[in-house]
Coordinates of C-alpha atoms in Angstrom, one line a residue:
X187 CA 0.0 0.0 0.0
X188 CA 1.0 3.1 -1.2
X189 CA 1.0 6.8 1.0
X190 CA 1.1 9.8 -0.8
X191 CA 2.7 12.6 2.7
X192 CA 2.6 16.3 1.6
X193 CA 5.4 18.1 3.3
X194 CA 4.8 21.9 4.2
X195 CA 8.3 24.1 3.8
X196 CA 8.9 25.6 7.6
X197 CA 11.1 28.2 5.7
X198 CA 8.2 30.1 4.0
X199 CA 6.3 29.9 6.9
X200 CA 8.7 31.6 8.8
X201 CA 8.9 34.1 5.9
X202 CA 5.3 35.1 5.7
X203 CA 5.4 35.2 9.7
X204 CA 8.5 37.9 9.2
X205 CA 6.8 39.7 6.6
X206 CA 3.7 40.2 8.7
X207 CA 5.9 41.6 11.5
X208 CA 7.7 44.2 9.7
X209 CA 4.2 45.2 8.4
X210 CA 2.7 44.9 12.2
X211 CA 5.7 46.7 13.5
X212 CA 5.6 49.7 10.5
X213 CA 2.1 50.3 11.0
X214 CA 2.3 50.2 14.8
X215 CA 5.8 52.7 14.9
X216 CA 3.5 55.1 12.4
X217 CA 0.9 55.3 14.4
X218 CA 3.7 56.0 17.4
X219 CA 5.0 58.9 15.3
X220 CA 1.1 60.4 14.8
X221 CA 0.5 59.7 18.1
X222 CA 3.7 61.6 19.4
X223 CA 3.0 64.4 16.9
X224 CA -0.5 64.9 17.9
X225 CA 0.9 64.9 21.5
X226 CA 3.4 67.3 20.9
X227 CA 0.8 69.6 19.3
X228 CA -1.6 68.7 22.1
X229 CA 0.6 69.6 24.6
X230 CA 2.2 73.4 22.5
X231 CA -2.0 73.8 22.4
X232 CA -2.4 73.6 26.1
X233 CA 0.5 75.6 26.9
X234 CA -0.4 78.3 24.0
X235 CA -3.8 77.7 25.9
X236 CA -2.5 78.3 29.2
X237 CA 0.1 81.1 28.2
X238 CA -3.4 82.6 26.6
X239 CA -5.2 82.4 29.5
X240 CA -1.7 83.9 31.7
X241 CA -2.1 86.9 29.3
X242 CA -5.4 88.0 29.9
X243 CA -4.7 87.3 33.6
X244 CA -2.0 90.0 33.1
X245 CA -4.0 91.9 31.5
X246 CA -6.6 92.2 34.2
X247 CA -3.9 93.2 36.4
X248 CA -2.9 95.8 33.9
X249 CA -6.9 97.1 34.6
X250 CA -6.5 97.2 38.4
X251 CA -3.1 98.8 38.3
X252 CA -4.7 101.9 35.7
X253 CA -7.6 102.4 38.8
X254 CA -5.2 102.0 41.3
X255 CA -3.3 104.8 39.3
X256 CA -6.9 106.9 39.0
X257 CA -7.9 106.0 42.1
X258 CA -4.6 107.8 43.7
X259 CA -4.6 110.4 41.4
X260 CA -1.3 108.7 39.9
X261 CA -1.9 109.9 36.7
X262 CA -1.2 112.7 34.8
X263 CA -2.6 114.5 31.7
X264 CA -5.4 113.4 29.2
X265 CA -3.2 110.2 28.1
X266 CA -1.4 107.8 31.0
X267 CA 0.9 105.4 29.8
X268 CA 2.9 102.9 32.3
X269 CA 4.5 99.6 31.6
X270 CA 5.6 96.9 33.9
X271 CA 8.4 94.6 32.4
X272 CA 9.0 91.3 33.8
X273 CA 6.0 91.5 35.8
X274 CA 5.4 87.5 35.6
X275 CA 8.9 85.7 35.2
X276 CA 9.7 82.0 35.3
X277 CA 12.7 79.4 33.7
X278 CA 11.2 79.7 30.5
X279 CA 8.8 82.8 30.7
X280 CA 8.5 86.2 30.6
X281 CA 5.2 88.7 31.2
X282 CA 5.3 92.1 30.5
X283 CA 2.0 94.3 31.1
X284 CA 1.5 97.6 29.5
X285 CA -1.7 100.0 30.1
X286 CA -3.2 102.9 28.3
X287 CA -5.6 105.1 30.1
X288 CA -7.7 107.8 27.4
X289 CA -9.3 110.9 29.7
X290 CA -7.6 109.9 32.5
X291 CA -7.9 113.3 33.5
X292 CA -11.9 113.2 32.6
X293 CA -15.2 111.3 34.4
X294 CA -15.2 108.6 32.2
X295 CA -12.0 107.1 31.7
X296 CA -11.1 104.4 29.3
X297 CA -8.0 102.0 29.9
X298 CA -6.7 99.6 27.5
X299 CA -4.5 97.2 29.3
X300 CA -2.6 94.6 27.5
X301 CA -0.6 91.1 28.5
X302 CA 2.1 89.5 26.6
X303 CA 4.0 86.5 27.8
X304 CA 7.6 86.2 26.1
X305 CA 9.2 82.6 25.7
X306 CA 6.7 79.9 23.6
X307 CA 8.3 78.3 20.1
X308 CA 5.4 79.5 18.1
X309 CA 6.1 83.4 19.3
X310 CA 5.0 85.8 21.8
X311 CA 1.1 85.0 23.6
X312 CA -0.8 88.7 24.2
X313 CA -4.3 89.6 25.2
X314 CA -5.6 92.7 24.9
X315 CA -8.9 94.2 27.2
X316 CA -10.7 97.6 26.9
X317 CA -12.3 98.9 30.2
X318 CA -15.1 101.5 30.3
X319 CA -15.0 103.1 33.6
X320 CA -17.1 106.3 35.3
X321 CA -16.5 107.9 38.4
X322 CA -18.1 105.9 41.0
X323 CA -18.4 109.1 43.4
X324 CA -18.5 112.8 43.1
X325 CA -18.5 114.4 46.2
X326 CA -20.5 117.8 44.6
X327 CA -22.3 116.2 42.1
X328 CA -25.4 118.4 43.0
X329 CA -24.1 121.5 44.7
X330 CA -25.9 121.6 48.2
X331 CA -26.4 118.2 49.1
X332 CA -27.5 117.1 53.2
X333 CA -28.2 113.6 54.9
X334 CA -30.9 115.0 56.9
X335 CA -32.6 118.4 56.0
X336 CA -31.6 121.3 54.9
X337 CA -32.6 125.3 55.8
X338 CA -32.3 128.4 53.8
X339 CA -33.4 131.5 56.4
X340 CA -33.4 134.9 55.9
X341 CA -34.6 137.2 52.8
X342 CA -34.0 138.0 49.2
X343 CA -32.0 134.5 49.5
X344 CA -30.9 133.4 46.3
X345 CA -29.3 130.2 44.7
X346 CA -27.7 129.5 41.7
X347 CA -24.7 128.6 40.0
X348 CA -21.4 129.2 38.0
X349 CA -18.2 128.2 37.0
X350 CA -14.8 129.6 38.8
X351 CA -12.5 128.3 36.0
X352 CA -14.4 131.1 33.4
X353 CA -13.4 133.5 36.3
X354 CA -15.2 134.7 39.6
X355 CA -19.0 134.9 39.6
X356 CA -21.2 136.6 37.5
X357 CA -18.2 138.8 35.7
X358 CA -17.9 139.2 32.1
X359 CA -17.2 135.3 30.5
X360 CA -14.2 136.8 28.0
X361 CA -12.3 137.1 31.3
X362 CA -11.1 133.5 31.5
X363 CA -11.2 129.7 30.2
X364 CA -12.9 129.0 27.6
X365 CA -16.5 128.7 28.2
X366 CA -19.0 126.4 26.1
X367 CA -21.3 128.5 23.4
X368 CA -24.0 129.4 25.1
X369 CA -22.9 129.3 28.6
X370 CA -23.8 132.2 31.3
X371 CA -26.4 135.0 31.5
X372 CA -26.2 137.9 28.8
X373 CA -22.7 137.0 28.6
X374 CA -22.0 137.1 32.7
X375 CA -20.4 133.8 34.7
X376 CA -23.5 132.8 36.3
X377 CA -26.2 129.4 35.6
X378 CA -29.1 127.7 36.6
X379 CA -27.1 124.6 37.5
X380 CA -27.5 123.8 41.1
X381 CA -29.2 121.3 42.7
X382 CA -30.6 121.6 46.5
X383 CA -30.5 117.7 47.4
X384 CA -31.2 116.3 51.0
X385 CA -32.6 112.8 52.1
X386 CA -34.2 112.2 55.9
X387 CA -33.1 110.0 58.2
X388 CA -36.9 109.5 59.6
X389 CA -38.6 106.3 58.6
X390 CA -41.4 108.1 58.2
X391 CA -43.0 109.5 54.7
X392 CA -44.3 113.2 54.0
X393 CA -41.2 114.8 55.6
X394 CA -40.3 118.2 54.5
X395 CA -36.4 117.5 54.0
X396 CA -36.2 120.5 52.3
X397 CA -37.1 124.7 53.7
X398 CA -36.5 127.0 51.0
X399 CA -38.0 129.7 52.6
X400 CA -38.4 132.6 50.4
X401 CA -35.6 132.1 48.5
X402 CA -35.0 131.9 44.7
X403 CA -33.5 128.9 43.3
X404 CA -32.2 129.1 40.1
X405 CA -31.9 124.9 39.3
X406 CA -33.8 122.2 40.6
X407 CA -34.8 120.4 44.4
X408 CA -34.3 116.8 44.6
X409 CA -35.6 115.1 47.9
X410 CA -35.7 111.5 49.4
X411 CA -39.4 109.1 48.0
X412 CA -42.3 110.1 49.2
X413 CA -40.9 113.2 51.4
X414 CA -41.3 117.1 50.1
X415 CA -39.7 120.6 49.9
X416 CA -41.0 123.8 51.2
X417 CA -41.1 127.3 49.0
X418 CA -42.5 130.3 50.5
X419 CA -45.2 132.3 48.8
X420 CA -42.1 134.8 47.5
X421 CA -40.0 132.3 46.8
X422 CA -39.4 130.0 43.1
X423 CA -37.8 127.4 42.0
X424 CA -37.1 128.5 37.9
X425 CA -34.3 128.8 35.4
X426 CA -32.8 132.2 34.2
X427 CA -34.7 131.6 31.1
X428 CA -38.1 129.2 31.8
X429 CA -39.4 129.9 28.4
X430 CA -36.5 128.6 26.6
X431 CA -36.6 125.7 24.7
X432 CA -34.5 123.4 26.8
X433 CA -36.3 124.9 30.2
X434 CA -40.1 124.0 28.8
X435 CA -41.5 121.3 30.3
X436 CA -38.4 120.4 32.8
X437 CA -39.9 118.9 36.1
X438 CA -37.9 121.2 39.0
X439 CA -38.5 119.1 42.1
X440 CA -38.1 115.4 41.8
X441 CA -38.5 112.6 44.8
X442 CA -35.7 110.3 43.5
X443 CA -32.4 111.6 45.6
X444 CA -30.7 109.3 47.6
X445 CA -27.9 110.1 50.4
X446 CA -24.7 108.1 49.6
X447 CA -22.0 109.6 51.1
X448 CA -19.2 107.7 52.4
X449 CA -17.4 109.3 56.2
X450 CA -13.5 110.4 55.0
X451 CA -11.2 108.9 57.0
X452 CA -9.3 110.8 59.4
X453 CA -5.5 111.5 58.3
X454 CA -2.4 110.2 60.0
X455 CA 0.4 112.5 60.0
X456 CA 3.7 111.9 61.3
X457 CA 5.2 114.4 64.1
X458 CA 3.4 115.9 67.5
X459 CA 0.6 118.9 67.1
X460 CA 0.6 122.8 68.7
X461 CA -2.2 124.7 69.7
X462 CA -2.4 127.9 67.3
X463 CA -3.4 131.3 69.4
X464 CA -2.7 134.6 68.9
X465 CA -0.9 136.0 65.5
X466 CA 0.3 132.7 63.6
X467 CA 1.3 132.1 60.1
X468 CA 1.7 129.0 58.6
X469 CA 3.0 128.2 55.2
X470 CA 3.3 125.4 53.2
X471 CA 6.8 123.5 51.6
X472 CA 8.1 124.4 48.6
X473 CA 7.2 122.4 45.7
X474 CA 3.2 122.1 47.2
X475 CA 0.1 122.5 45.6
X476 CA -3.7 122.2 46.3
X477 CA -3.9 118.8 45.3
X478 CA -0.6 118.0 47.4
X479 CA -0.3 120.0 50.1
X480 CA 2.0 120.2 53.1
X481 CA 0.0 117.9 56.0
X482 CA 0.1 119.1 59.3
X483 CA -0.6 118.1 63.1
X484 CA -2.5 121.1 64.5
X485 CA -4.0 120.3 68.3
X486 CA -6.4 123.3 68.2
X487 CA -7.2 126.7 66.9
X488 CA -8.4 129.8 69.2
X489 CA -8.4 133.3 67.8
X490 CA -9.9 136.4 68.9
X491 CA -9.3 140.0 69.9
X492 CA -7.1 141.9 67.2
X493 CA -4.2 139.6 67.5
X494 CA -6.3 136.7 67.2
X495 CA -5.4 136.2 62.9
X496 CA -4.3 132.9 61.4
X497 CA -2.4 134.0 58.4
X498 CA -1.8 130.9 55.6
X499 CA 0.6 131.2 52.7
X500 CA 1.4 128.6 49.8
X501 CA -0.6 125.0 50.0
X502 CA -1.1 123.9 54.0
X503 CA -3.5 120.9 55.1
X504 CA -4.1 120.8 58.9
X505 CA -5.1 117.5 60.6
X506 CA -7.1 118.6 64.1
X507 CA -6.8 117.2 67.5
X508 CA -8.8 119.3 68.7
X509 CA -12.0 122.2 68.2
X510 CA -11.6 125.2 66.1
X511 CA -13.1 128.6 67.5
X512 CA -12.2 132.0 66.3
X513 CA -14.3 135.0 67.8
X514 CA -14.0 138.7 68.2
X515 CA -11.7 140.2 65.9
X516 CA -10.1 136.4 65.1
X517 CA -10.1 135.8 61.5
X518 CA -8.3 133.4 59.2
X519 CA -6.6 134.9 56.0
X520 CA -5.6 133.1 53.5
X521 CA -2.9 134.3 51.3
X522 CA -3.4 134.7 47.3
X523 CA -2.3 131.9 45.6
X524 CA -2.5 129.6 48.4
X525 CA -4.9 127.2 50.1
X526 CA -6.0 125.5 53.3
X527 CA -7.1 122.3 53.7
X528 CA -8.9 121.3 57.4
X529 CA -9.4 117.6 58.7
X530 CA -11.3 117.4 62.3
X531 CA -13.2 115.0 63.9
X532 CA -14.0 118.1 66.2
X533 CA -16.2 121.4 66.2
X534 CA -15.7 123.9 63.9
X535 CA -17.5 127.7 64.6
X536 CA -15.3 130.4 62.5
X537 CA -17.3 133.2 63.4
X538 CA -15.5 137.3 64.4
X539 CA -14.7 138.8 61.0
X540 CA -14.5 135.4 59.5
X541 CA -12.6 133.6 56.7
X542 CA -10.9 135.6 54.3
X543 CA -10.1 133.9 51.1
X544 CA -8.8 136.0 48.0
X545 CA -8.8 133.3 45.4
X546 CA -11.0 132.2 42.7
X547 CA -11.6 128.2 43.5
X548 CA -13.3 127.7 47.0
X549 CA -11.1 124.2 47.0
X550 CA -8.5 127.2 48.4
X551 CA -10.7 126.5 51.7
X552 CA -11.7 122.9 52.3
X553 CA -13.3 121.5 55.0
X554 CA -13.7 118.3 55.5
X555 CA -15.2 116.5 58.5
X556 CA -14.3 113.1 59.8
X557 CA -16.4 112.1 62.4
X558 CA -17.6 108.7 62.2
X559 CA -21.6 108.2 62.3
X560 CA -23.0 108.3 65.8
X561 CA -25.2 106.2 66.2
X562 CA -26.7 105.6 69.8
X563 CA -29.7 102.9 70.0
X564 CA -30.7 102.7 66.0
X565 CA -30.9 106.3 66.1
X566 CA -28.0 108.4 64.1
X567 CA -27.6 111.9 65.0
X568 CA -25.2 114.5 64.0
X569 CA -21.6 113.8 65.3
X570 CA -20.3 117.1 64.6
X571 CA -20.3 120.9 64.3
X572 CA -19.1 123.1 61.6
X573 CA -20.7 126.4 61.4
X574 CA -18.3 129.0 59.0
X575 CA -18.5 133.2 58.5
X576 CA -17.3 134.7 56.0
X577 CA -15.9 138.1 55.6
X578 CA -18.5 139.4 53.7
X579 CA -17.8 136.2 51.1
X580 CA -17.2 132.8 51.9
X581 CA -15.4 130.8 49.2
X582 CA -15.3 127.4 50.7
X583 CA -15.6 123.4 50.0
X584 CA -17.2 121.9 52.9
X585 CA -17.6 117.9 52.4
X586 CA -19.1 117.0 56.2
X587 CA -21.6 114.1 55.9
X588 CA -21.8 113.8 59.8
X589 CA -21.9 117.5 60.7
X590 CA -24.1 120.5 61.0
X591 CA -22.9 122.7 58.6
X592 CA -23.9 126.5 58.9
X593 CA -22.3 128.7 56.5
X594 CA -22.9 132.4 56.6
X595 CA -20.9 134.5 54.2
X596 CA -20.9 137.7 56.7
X597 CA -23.1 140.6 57.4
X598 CA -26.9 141.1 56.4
X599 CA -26.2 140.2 52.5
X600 CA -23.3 137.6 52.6
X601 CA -22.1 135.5 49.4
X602 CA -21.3 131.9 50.2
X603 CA -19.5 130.3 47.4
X604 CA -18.6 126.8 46.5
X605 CA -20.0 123.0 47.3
X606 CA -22.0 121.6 50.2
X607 CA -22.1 117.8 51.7
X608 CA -23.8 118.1 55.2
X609 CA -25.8 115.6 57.6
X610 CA -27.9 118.6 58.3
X611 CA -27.4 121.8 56.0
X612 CA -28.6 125.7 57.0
X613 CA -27.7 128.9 55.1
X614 CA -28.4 131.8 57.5
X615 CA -28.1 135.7 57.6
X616 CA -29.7 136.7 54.4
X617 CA -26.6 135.1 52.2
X618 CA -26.8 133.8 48.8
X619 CA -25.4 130.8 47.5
X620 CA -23.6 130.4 44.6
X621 CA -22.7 126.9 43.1
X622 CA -19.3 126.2 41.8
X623 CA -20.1 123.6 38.4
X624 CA -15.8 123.0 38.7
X625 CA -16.3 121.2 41.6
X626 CA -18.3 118.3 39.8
X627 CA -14.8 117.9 38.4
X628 CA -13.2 116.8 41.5
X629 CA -14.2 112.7 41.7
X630 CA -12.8 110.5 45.2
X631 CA -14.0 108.6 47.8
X632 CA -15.1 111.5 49.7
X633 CA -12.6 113.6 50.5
X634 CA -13.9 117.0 48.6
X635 CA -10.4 117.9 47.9
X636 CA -8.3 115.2 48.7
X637 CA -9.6 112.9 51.6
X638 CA -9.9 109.7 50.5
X639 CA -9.4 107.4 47.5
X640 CA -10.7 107.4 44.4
X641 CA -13.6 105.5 43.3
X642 CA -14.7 103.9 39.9
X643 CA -17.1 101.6 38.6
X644 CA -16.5 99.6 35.6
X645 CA -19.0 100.5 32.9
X646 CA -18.0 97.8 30.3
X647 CA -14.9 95.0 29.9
X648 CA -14.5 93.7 26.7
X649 CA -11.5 91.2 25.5
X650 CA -10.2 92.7 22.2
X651 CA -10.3 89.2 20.2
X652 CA -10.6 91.0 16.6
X653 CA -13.9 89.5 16.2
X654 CA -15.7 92.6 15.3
X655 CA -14.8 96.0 14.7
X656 CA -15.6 96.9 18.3
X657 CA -12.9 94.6 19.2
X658 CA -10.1 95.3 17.1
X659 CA -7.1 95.7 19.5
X660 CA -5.0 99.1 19.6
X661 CA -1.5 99.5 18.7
X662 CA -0.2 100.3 22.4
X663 CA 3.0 100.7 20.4
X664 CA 1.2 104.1 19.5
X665 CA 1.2 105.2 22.6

């Protein structure tokens, strides 16, 4: 019997076998080079990611160091600049932050603020934002403003405004500045621009917050919801022009005014205070100004009789310990060209033959009060006492939000002024009140003139990502 064995070759089995490998292990070292390019791009995305994200981390810190700048009156001119190398540094990195502020000397304030991080493969990593800010607190937005109530007493009282930068009150308006078209009265430095603002403190409704008297306000009333203000049968509230058609129509007394305003805090200055008494003058450094003046320690202030007169010359800012009373023949002068700045948590009653104050800006005589609220059971009352004469006029800046605040510019037809922030507000003696508009200008956290911070609010952020014309990015190398 015959077998037919069929034999299978081992060599090209093993052949195939090797063949299959080198195929297996191509494949497999192919999909090992994708895999490690696709990492490697992965991972230059997350980092480009991550740098991306650093970026517009820096530049939100650019935003809060342009506020910071605004806040503390850092800046300078209609255009700030700064730049901050190395702000963020590492081994391989490198963050630089640059900010633009546009009006930085104005209200409303724009700051572009830009981050770029130094140091990636694929090139430098930047974002870029654009912040819309306005001022978060004026201190004389409305030009007569009290917590509590306010009084005007005496006659022929009259209110209105103006604008000490086109020159002193109601003078010709080719004197000085450069006044808007159609500013003044028949060509005079004088408005219809003030408001007389006051809330209550009373939980109850139907509270007159506000006694006009018989005076004649030239601007509006604005009083707390549901509460009222009281004019006399002689007395208006009107503009210079109420037939004019801007004036038509325009409701004068509105309930919609609400009392905001923040307590400055007291100042620390270095060095021990004196009493001032008797003939004193005081000047300021070299090199100050109204904005930055030379600070102080001052425990107290008596003047009267003829050698009772506080003389100040250049830029002085006093911090008090202590009550102020001049009396008698006591006066305060203060020099042309200079100003004076108070700070008291104390009582204030300037009466004798006054302040006298030469210059043009009532910031030349600040006042500001920094009592803290008192508040004894639930019930505030006032914590202070600040009651001002002038001699004859009374140019002053009072910011007091705790005080009583009299102002009386001197004799039987007196001429206060300036700006008013009281707890509780009275005009007395028969004096008028005129409204300085340039202090709407001045914008902290309630220092009227340079006590306390400044304070913004952020109207709109936007990342510039080129995604519509809005958001086209700058050139900060422009700037």
């Amino acid at each position: 019997m015959n077998q037919n064995n069929t034999y299978k070759p081992q060599e090209s089995c093993r052949g195939s076998a090797l063949i299959t490998a080198v195929i297996f292990s191509f494949i497999i070292g192919a999909l090992a080079v994708t895999f490690l390019k696709l990492a490697s791009n992965e991972y230059r995305s997350a980092v480009r990611s991550t740098l991306y994200a650093s970026s517009l981390n820096l530049a939100e810190s650019g935003v809060e160091m342009g506020i910071d700048a605004l806040a503390s009156k850092s800046t300078s001119g209609s255009t700030w600049i700064t730049t901050s190398t190395g702000f963020l540094t590492d081994a391989s990195y490198q963050g630089d932050v640059k900010v633009v502020i546009l009006n930085a000397s104005g209200s409303s304030p724009t700051i572009y603020a830009e981050g770029v991080i130094h140091g990636h493969p694929t090139g430098a990593v930047s974002k870029q934002v654009r912040v819309e800010l306005s001022s978060g607190f004026a201190p004389f937005e409305k030009g007569f403003s009290a917590r509590n109530g306010i009084t005007f007493s005496g006659n022929n009282v009259l209110l209105d405004s103006y604008n000490s930068n086109y020159g002193d009150y109601d003078t010709s308006l080719t004197a000085l500045g450069n006044p808007p078209a159609g500013y003044g009265v028949n060509g005079k430095n004088k408005n219809d621009d003030i408001w007389v603002a006051s809330d209550t403190l009373s939980n109850d409704d139907g509270v007159t917050v506000i006694s006009a008297g018989n005076g004649d306000i030239y601007g509006r009333l604005a009083v707390s919801e549901g509460n009222s203000a009281s004019v006399g049968p002689n007395g208006s509230v009107t503009a210079y022009d109420p037939n004019s058609a801007d004036e038509i129509g325009k409701v004068r007394i509105t309930e919609d005014f609400y009392a905001d305003f923040p307590v400055t805090d007291h100042p620390t200055v270095a060095g021990s205070g004196s009493a001032i008494s008797g003939t004193t003058t005081v000047s300021g450094s070299a090199g100050a100004t109204q904005s930055n003046p030379t600070f102080m320690n001052v425990d107290s202030i008596s003047l009267s009789g003829r050698r009772g007169i506080l003389t100040v010359t250049g830029h002085v800012a006093m911090v008090m310990d202590g009550d102020i009373s001049v009396t008698g023949q006591g006066s305060i002068i203060i020099a042309a060209g200079g100003s004076l700045a108070i700070y008291t948590q104390d009582d204030v009653a300037i009466a004798g033959k006054g302040v006298t104050n030469p210059n043009l800006s009532p910031l030349s005589f600040n006042v500001v009060g920094t009592a803290p609220n008192n508040v004894n059971g639930g019930v505030e009352t006032a914590a202070q006492s600040i009651n001002i004469t002038g001699n004859g006029v009374l140019r002053a800046a009072v910011y007091a939000p705790t005080a009583l605040v009299t102002l009386n510019g001197g004799g039987n037809s007196g001429i206060v002024m300036g700006g008013v922030v009281a707890y509780d507000g009275t005009l007395t003696g028969g004096s008028s009140f005129h409204f300085d508009e340039s202090l709407r200008e001045l914008v902290d956290g309630g220092g009227g003139g340079g006590g306390g911070g400044g304070s913004y609010s952020i109207d709109s952020w936007l990342e510039m990502t080129g995604a519509t014309a809005a958001s086209t990015s700058i050139d900060m190398s422009a700037y």
